[in-house]
Coordinates of C-alpha atoms in Angstrom, one line a residue:
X1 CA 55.2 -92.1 78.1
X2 CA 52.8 -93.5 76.0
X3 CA 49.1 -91.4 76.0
X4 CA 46.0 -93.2 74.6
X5 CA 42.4 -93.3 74.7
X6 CA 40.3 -96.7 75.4
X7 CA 36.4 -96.8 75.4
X8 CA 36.7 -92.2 74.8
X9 CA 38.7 -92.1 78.0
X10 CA 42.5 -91.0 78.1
X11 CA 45.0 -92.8 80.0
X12 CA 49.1 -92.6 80.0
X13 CA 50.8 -95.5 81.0
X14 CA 54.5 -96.2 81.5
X15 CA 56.8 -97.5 78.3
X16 CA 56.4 -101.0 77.6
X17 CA 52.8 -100.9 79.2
X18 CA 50.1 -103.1 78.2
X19 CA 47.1 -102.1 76.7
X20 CA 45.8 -104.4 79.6
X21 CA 48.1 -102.6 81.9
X22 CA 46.0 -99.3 80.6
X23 CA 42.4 -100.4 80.6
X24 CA 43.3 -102.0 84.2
X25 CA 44.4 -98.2 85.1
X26 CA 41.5 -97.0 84.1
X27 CA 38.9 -99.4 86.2
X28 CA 38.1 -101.1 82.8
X29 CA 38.1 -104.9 83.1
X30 CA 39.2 -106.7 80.1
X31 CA 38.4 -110.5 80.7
X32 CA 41.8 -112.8 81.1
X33 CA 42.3 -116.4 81.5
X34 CA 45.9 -117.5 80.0
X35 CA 47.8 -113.8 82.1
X36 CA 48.9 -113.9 85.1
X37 CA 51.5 -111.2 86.2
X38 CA 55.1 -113.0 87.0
X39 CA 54.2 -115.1 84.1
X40 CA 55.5 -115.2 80.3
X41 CA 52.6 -114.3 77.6
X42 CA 50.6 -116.8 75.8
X43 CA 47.8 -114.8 74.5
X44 CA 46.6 -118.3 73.7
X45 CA 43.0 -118.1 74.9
X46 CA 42.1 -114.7 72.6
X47 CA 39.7 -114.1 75.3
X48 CA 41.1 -110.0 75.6
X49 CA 41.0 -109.3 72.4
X50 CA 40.0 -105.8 71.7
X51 CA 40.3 -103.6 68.5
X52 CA 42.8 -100.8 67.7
X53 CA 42.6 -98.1 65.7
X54 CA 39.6 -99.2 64.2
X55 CA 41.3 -102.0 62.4
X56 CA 39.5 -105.3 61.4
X57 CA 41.8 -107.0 63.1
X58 CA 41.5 -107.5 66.5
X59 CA 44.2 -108.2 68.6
X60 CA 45.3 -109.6 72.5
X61 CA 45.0 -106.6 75.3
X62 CA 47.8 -108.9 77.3
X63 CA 50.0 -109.1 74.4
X64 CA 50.3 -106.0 72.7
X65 CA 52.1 -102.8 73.5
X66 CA 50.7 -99.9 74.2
X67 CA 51.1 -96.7 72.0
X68 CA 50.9 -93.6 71.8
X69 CA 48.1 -92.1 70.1
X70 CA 46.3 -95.1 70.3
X71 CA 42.6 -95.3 70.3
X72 CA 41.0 -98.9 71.5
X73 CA 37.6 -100.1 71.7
X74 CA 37.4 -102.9 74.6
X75 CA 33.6 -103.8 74.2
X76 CA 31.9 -103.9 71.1
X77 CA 29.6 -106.7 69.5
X78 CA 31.6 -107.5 67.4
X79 CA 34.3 -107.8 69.5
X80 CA 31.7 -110.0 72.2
X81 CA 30.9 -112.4 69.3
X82 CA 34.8 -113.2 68.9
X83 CA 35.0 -113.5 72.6
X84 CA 31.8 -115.9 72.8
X85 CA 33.4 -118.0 70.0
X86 CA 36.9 -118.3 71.5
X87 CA 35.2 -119.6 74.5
X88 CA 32.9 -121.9 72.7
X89 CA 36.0 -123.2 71.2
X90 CA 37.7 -123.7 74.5
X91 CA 34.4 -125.9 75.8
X92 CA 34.3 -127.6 72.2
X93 CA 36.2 -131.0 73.7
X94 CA 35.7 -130.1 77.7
X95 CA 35.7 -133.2 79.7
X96 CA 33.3 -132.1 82.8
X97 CA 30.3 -131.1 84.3
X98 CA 30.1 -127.7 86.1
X99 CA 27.3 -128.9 88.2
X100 CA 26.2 -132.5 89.1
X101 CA 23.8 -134.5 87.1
X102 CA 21.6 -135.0 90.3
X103 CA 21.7 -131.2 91.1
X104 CA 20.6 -130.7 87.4
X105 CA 17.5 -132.7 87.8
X106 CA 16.5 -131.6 91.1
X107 CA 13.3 -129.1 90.1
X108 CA 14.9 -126.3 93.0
X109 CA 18.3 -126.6 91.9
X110 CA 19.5 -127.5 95.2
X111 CA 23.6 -127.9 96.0
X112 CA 23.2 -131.7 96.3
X113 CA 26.8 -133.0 96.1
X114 CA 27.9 -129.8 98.4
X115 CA 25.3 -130.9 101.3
X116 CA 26.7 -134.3 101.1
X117 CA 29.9 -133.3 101.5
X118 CA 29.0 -131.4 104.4
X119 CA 27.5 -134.8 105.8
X120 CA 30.5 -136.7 105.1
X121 CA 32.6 -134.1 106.8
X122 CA 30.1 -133.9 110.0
X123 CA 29.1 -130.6 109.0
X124 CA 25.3 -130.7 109.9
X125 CA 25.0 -126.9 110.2
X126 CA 26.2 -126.1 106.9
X127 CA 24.7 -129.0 105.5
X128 CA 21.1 -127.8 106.6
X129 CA 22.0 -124.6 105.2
X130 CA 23.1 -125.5 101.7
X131 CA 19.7 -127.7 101.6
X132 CA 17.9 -124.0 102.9
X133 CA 19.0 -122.3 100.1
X134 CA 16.8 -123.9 97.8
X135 CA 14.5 -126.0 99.5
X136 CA 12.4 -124.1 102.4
X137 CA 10.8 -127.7 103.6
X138 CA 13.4 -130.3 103.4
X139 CA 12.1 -132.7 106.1
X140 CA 8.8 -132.5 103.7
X141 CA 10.1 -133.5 100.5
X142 CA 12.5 -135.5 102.0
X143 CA 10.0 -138.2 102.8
X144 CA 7.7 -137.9 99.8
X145 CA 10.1 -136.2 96.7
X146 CA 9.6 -138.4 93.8
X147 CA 13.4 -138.5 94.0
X148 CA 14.5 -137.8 90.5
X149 CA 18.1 -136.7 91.3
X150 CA 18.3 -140.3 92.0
X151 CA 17.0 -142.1 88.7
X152 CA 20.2 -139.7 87.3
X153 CA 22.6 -140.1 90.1
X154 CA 26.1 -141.5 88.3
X155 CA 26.9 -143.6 90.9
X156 CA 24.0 -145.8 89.6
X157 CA 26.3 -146.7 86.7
X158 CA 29.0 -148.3 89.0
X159 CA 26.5 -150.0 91.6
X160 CA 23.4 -148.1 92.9
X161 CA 22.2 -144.5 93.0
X162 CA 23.3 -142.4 96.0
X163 CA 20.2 -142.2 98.6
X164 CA 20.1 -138.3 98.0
X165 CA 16.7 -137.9 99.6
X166 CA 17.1 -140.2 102.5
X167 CA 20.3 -137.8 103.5
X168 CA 18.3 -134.3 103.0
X169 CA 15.7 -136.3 105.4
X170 CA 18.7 -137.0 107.8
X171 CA 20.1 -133.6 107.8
X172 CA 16.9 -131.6 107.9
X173 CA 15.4 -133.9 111.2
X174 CA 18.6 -133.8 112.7
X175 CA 18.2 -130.0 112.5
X176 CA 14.8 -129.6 113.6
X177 CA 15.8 -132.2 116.9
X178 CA 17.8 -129.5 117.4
X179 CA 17.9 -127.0 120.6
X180 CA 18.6 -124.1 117.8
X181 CA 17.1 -125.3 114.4
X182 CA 18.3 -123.2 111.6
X183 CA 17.2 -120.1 110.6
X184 CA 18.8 -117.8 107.8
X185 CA 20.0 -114.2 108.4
X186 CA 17.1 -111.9 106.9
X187 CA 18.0 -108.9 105.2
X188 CA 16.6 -105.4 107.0
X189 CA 12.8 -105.0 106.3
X190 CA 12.0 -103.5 102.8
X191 CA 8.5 -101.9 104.0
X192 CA 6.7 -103.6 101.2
X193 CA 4.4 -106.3 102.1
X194 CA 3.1 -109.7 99.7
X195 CA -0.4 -111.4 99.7
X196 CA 0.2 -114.9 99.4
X197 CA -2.7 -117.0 97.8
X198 CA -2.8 -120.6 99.1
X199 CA -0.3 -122.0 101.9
X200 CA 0.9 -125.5 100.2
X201 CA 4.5 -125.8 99.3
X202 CA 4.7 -123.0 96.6
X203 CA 3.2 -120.3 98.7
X204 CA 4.9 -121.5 102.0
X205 CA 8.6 -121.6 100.1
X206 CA 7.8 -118.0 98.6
X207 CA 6.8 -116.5 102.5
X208 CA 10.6 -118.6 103.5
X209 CA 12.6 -116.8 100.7
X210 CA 10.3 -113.1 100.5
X211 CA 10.9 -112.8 104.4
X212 CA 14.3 -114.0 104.0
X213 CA 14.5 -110.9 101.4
X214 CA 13.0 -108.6 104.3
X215 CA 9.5 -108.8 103.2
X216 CA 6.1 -108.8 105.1
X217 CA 3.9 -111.7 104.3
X218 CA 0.3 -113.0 104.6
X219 CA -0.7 -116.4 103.6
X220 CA -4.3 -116.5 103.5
X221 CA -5.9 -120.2 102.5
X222 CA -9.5 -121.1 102.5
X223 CA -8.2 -124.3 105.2
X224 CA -8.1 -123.5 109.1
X225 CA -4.5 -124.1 109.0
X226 CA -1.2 -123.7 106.6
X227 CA -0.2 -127.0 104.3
X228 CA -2.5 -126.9 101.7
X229 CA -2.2 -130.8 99.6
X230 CA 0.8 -130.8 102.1
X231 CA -1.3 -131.4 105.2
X232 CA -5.0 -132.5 103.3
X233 CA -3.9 -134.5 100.7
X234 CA -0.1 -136.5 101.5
X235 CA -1.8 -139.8 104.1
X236 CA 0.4 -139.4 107.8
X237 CA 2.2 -142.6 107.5
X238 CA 4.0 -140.7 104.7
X239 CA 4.0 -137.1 106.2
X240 CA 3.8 -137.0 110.0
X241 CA 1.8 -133.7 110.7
X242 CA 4.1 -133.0 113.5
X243 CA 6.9 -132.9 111.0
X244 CA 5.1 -130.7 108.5
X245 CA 4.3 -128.4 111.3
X246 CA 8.0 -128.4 112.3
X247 CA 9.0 -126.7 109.7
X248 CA 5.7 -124.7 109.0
X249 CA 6.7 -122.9 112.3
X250 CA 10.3 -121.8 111.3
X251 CA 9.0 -119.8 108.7
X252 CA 6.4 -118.3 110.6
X253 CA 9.7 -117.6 113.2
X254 CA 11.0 -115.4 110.4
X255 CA 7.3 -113.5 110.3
X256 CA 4.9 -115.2 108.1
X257 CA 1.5 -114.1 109.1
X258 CA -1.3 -116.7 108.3
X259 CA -5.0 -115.9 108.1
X260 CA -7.0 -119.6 107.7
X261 CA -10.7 -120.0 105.8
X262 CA -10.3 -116.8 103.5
X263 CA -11.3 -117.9 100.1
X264 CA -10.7 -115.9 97.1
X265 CA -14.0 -114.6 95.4
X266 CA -16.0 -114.9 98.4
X267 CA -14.3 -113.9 101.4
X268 CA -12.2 -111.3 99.8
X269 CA -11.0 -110.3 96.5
X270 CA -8.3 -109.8 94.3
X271 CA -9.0 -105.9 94.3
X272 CA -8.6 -106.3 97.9
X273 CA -5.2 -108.2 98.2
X274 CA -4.0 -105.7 95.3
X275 CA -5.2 -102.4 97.2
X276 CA -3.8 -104.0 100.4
X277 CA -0.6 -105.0 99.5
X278 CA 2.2 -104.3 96.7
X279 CA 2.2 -107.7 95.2
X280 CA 0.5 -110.7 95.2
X281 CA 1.5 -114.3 94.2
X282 CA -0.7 -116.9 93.6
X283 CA -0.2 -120.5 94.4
X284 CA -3.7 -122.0 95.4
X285 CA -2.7 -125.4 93.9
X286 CA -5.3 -127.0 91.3
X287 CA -8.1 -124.8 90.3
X288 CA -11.9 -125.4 91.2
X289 CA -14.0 -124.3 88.1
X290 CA -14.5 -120.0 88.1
X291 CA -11.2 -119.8 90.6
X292 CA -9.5 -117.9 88.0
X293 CA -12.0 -115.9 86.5
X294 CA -13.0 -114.5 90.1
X295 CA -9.7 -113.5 90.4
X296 CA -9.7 -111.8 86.9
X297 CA -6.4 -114.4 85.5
X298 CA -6.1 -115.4 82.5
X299 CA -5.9 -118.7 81.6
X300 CA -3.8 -121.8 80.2
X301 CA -3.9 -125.3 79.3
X302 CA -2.2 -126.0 82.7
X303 CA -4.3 -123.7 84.7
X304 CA -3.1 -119.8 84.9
X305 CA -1.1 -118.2 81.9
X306 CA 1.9 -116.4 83.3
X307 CA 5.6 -115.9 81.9
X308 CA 7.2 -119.4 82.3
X309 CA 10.6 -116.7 83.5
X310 CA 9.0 -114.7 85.8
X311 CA 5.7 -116.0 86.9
X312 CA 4.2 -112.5 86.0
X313 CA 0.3 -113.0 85.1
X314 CA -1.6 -110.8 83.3
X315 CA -2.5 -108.7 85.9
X316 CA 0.6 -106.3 87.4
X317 CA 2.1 -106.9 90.3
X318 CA 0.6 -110.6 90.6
X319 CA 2.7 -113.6 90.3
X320 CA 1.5 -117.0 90.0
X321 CA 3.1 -120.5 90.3
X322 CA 2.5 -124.4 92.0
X323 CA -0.2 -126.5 90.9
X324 CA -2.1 -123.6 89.8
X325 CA -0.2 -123.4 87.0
X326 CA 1.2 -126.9 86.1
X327 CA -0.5 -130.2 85.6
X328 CA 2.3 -132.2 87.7
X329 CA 1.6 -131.2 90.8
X330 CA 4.7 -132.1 93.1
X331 CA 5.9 -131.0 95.8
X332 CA 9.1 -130.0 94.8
X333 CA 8.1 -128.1 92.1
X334 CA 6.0 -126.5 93.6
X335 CA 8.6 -125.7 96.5
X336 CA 10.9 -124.5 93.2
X337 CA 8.3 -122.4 91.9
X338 CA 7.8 -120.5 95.4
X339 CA 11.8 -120.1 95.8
X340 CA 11.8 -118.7 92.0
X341 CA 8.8 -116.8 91.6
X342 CA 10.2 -115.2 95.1
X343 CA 13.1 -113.6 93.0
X344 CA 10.6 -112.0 90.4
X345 CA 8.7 -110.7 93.2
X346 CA 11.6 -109.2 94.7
X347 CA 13.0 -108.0 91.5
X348 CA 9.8 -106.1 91.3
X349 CA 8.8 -104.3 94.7
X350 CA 12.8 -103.2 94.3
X351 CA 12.0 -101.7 90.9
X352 CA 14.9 -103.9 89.0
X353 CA 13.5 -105.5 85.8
X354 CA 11.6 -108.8 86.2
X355 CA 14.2 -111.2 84.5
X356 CA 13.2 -114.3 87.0
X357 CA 16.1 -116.3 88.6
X358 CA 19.3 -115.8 86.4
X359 CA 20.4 -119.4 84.3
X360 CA 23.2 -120.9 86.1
X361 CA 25.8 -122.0 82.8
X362 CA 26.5 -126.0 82.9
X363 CA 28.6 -128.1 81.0
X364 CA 27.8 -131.6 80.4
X365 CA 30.1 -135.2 80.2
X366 CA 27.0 -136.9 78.9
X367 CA 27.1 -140.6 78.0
X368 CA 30.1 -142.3 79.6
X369 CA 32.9 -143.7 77.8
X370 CA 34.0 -147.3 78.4
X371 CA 35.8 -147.6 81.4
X372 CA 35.0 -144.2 82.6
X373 CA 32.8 -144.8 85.5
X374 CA 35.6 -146.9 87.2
X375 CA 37.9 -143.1 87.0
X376 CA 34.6 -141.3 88.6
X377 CA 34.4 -143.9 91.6
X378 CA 38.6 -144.4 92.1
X379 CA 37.9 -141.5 94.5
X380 CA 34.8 -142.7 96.4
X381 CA 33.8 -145.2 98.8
X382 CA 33.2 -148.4 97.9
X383 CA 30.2 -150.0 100.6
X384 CA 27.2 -150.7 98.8
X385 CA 24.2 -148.1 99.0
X386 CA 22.6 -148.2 103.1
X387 CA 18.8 -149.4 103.3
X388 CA 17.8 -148.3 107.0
X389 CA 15.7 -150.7 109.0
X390 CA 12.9 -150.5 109.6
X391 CA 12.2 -149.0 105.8
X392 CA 11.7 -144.6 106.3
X393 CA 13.1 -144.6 110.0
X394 CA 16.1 -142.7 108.7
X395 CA 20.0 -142.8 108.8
X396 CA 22.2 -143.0 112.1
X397 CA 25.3 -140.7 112.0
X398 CA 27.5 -143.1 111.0
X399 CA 25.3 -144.5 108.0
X400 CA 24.6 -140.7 106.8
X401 CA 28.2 -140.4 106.9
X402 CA 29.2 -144.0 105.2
X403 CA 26.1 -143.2 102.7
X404 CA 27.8 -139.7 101.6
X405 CA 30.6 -141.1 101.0
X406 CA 29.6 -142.7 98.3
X407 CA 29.1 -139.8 96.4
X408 CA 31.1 -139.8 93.5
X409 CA 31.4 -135.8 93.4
X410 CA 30.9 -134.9 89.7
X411 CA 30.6 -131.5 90.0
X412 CA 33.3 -129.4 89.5
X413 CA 35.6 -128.9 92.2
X414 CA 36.0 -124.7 91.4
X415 CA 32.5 -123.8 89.6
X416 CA 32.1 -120.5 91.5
X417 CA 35.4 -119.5 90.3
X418 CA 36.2 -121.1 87.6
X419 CA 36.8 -118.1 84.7
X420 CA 36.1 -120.4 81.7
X421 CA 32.2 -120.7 83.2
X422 CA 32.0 -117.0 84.6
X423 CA 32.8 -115.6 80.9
X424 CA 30.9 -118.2 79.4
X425 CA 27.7 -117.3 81.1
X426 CA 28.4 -113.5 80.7
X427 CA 29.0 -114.1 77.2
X428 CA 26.3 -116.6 76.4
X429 CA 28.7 -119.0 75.0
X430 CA 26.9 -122.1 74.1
X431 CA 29.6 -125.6 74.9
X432 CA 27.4 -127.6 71.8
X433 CA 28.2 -124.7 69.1
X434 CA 32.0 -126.9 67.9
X435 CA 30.8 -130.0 69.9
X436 CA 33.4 -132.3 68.9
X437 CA 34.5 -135.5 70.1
X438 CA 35.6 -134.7 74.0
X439 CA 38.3 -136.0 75.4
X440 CA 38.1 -138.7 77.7
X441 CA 37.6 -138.3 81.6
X442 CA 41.1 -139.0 83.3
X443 CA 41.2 -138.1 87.2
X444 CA 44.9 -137.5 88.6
X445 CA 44.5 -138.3 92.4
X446 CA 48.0 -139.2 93.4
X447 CA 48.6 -136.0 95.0
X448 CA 47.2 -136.0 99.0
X449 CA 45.7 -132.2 98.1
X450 CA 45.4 -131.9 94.6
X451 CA 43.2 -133.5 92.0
X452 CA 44.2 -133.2 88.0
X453 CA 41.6 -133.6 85.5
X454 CA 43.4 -132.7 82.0
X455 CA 40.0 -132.9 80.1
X456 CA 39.6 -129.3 81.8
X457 CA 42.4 -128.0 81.1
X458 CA 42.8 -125.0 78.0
X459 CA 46.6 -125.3 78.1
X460 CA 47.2 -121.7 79.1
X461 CA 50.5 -123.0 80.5
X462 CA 50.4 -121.0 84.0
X463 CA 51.2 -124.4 86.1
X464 CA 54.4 -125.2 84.3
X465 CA 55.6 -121.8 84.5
X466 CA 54.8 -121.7 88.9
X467 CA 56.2 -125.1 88.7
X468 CA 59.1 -124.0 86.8
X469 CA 59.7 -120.2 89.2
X470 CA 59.2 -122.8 92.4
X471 CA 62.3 -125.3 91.0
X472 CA 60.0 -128.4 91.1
X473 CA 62.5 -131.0 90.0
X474 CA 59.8 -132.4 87.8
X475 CA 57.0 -130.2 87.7
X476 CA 55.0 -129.9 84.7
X477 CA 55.6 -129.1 81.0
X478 CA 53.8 -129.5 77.3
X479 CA 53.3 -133.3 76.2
X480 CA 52.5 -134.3 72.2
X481 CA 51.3 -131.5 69.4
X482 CA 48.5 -130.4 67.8
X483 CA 45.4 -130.9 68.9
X484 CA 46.9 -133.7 71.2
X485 CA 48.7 -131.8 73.1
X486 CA 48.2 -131.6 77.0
X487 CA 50.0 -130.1 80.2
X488 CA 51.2 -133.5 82.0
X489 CA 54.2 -134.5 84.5
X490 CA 57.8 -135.3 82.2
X491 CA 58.1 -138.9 82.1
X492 CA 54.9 -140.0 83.1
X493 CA 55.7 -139.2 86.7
X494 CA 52.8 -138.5 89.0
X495 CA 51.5 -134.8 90.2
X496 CA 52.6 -135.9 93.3
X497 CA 55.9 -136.4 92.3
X498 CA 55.7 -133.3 89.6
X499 CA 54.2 -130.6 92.3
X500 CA 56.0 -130.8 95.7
X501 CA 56.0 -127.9 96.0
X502 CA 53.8 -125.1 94.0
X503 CA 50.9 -127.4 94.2
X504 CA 48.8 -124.2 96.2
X505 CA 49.8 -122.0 94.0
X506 CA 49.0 -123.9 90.9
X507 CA 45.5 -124.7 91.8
X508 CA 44.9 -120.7 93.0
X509 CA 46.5 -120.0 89.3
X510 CA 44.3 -122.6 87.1
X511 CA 41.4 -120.9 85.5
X512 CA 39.2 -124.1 85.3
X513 CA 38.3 -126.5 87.4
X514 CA 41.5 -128.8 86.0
X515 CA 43.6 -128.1 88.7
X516 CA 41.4 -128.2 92.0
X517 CA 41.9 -129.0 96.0
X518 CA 40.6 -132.6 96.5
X519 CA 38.8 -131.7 99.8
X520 CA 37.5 -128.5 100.3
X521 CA 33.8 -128.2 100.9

């Protein structure tokens, strides 16, 4: 039995081991996309690669033997470049976005094409919480968000934009109409407490997300009562009060604490909040001349200098964000920079390094071919975009439903576990590095569960092997060479006719998003 040493740890493995099989007996994961155990070697996506011996050659962890006497280095730089250009190889002609074109433009980031799934499906409760996520005051922005998810909505291309904010509006009144309106699970309390400068949107989402985390908050605002530009500066007809005060109460529900006419620099003091509390974020939404000297911030062209990452100021342990520190001053961004500055803050009272919210890794179709809208909207409904009547009195059930249908869902079907992002991210793989020409956008929807998109696909040839072990008649093999070559149905049969069978299994075995379920929310 072979005995061998990977990253200056000894292992023995049985004869005709892997040294895969070995690092895997050792806890040591060595990333994978083209192996699957039951299946024949490919080593075709060189993701595994490790080095042996010290040799300049590297070689693939799946596909070669282990020896004895061996000595193998799994991680390495070097060895992390090669993986990083393999997969920037692999995303060179990629065909698909990882996350929608609307969720990329929305300032919070939030799960757009997920929530209207969940409307389509009737699923209000999940719905409201997928919006929660990422927006703490959804009926808000729902009636005054400048709406640019819409001005990049695809389904604009085909007819008219998807009316994103009109269904967030929907979701979050139907949820407040409710007996039980949502609240999310907060963690235990963490026995560290925030001073929160200013209750408009950016210090209101960070008291939703830093109680959510488990900790204490105080708003204090020079106004009698929380809302800041929310409630004094946005006319009623747009923003009922009762609505803003709606949701202004769930968050106090979760234990925000809010102390009305405290000003900064007169009533108290930024020595005071400091000595007070462990942290303290600002967000007191455009500065009056001397605001930020008396709180002894430094200053920006936009208002207060801070860490455009972490919202860190100059002064430890205070955060800033909102319309204190931009020039645009909406709503939404502001309710983004409360959700994100809330991560630094809690990366800091927890003692982690202050990184600021981690980069989600996104893949882009860009500029549509001819004819390529048509493949997006084969899938979707076809009624024209819903206008209710009389103009902001909302959707019925039925039009939220026929409305989120429409969505032409161009995210991908598996981003949270497709392995070609998840390494990509973890090895900073850029998709522009060998931007060639990508292939085209070709949606396979024949099959009642299964959706094929072969501009995903890195031809690890998994499918055709399941296909093959299940003894589909047709299943799936290799069509054309070179470069050309794709993983298609013989004959120019349909997946439906090519998986009857190991359709499940294919989809759990596919490492991108090429082989997905068609429905699953």
């Amino acid at each position: 039995m072979p005995r061998l040493t990977i990253d200056n740890r000894q292992v023995e493995v049985d004869n005709g081991a892997t040294i895969l099989d070995a690092a895997a007996k050792l806890g040591i994961e060595i990333p994978t996309m083209c192996f699957l155990k039951g299946c024949k070697l490919s080593t075709s996506c060189m993701i595994c690669v490790v080095k042996v011996n010290g040799s300049d050659r590297l070689v693939p962890a799946c596909g070669t033997i282990a020896q004895d006497g061996q000595t193998i280095e799994s991680d390495s730089e070097e060895i992390r470049q090669v993986r990083k250009a393999a997969l920037e190889l692999l995303l060179s002609d990629h065909a698909g976005d990882c996350i929608g074109p609307c969720q990329a433009a929305c300032p919070a980031r939030m799960n757009i094409p997920l929530m209207i799934r969940q409307i389509a499906a009737g699923k209000f409760r999940d719905a409201i919480a997928t919006v929660k996520k990422d927006i703490a005051l959804p009926a808000v922005l729902g009636r005054i968000c400048p709406k640019p998810c819409e001005r990049v909505c695809r389904r604009a291309l085909f007819d008219k934009p998807v009316s994103i904010c009109l269904l967030k509006k929907y979701v979050a009144d139907l949820d407040l109409q409710s007996a039980n309106p949502y609240l999310p699970a907060c963690k235990p309390g963490q026995d560290k407490r925030v001073a929160i400068v200013g209750a408009g949107p950016a210090g209101l989402a960070a008291a939703y997300y830093l109680l959510k985390d488990g900790y204490g908050c105080t708003i204090f605002d020079e106004h009698e009562s929380p809302g800041g530009m929310l409630r004094y500066g946005v006319s009623q007809d747009k923003l009922p009060t009762d609505v803003l005060e709606a949701e202004i109460a769930l968050i106090e529900k979760l234990g925000m604490e809010f102390q009305g006419q405290m000003r900064i620099g007169t009533t108290l003091s930024m020595e005071d909040l400091r000595r007070d509390f462990d942290t303290v974020f600002v967000a007191v939404g455009q500065l009056k001349p001397g605001d930020a000297e008396s709180m002894g911030l430094e200053t920006a062209p936009n208002g207060i200098a801070i860490n455009g990452r972490t919202y860190e100021t100059n002064l430890p342990g205070v955060f800033a964000g909102g319309g204190a520190v931009r020039k645009r001053r909406l709503a939404v961004r502001a309710v983004a920079d409360g959700k994100e500055a809330a991560v630094a803050i809690g990366q800091y009272l927890s003692g982690q390094p202050v990184t600021g919210p981690a980069n989600a890794f996104n893949t882009r179709i860009g500029k549509l071919k001819d004819g390529e809208i048509e493949t997006f909207a084969a899938g979707a409904s076809k009624t024209r975009r819903l206008t209710p009547s009389p103009e902001g009195s909302g959707f019925t059930d039925d039009q939220a439903r026929d409305e989120a249908a429409r969505c032409l869902h161009c995210d991908c079907r598996k981003a949270q576990s497709c392995k070609l992002r998840q390494y990509a991210r973890h090895y900073g793989a850029r998709p522009s590095r060998y931007k060639g020409e990508r292939r085209s956008f070709v949606q396979h929807l024949q099959h009642p569960d299964v959706i094929y998109e072969p501009g995903k696909c890195i031809n690890c040839g998994l499918c055709i092997q399941i296909a093959s072990q299940a003894r589909e008649s047709l299943g799936l093999t290799f069509i054309g060479r070179g470069f050309d070559v794709r993983v298609a149905v013989p004959f120019d049969h349909s997946i439906a006719e090519g998986l009857k069978h190991a359709a499940k299994q294919c989809v759990e075995a596919c490492p991108t998003g090429a082989l997905a379920f068609k429905n699953k929310t």
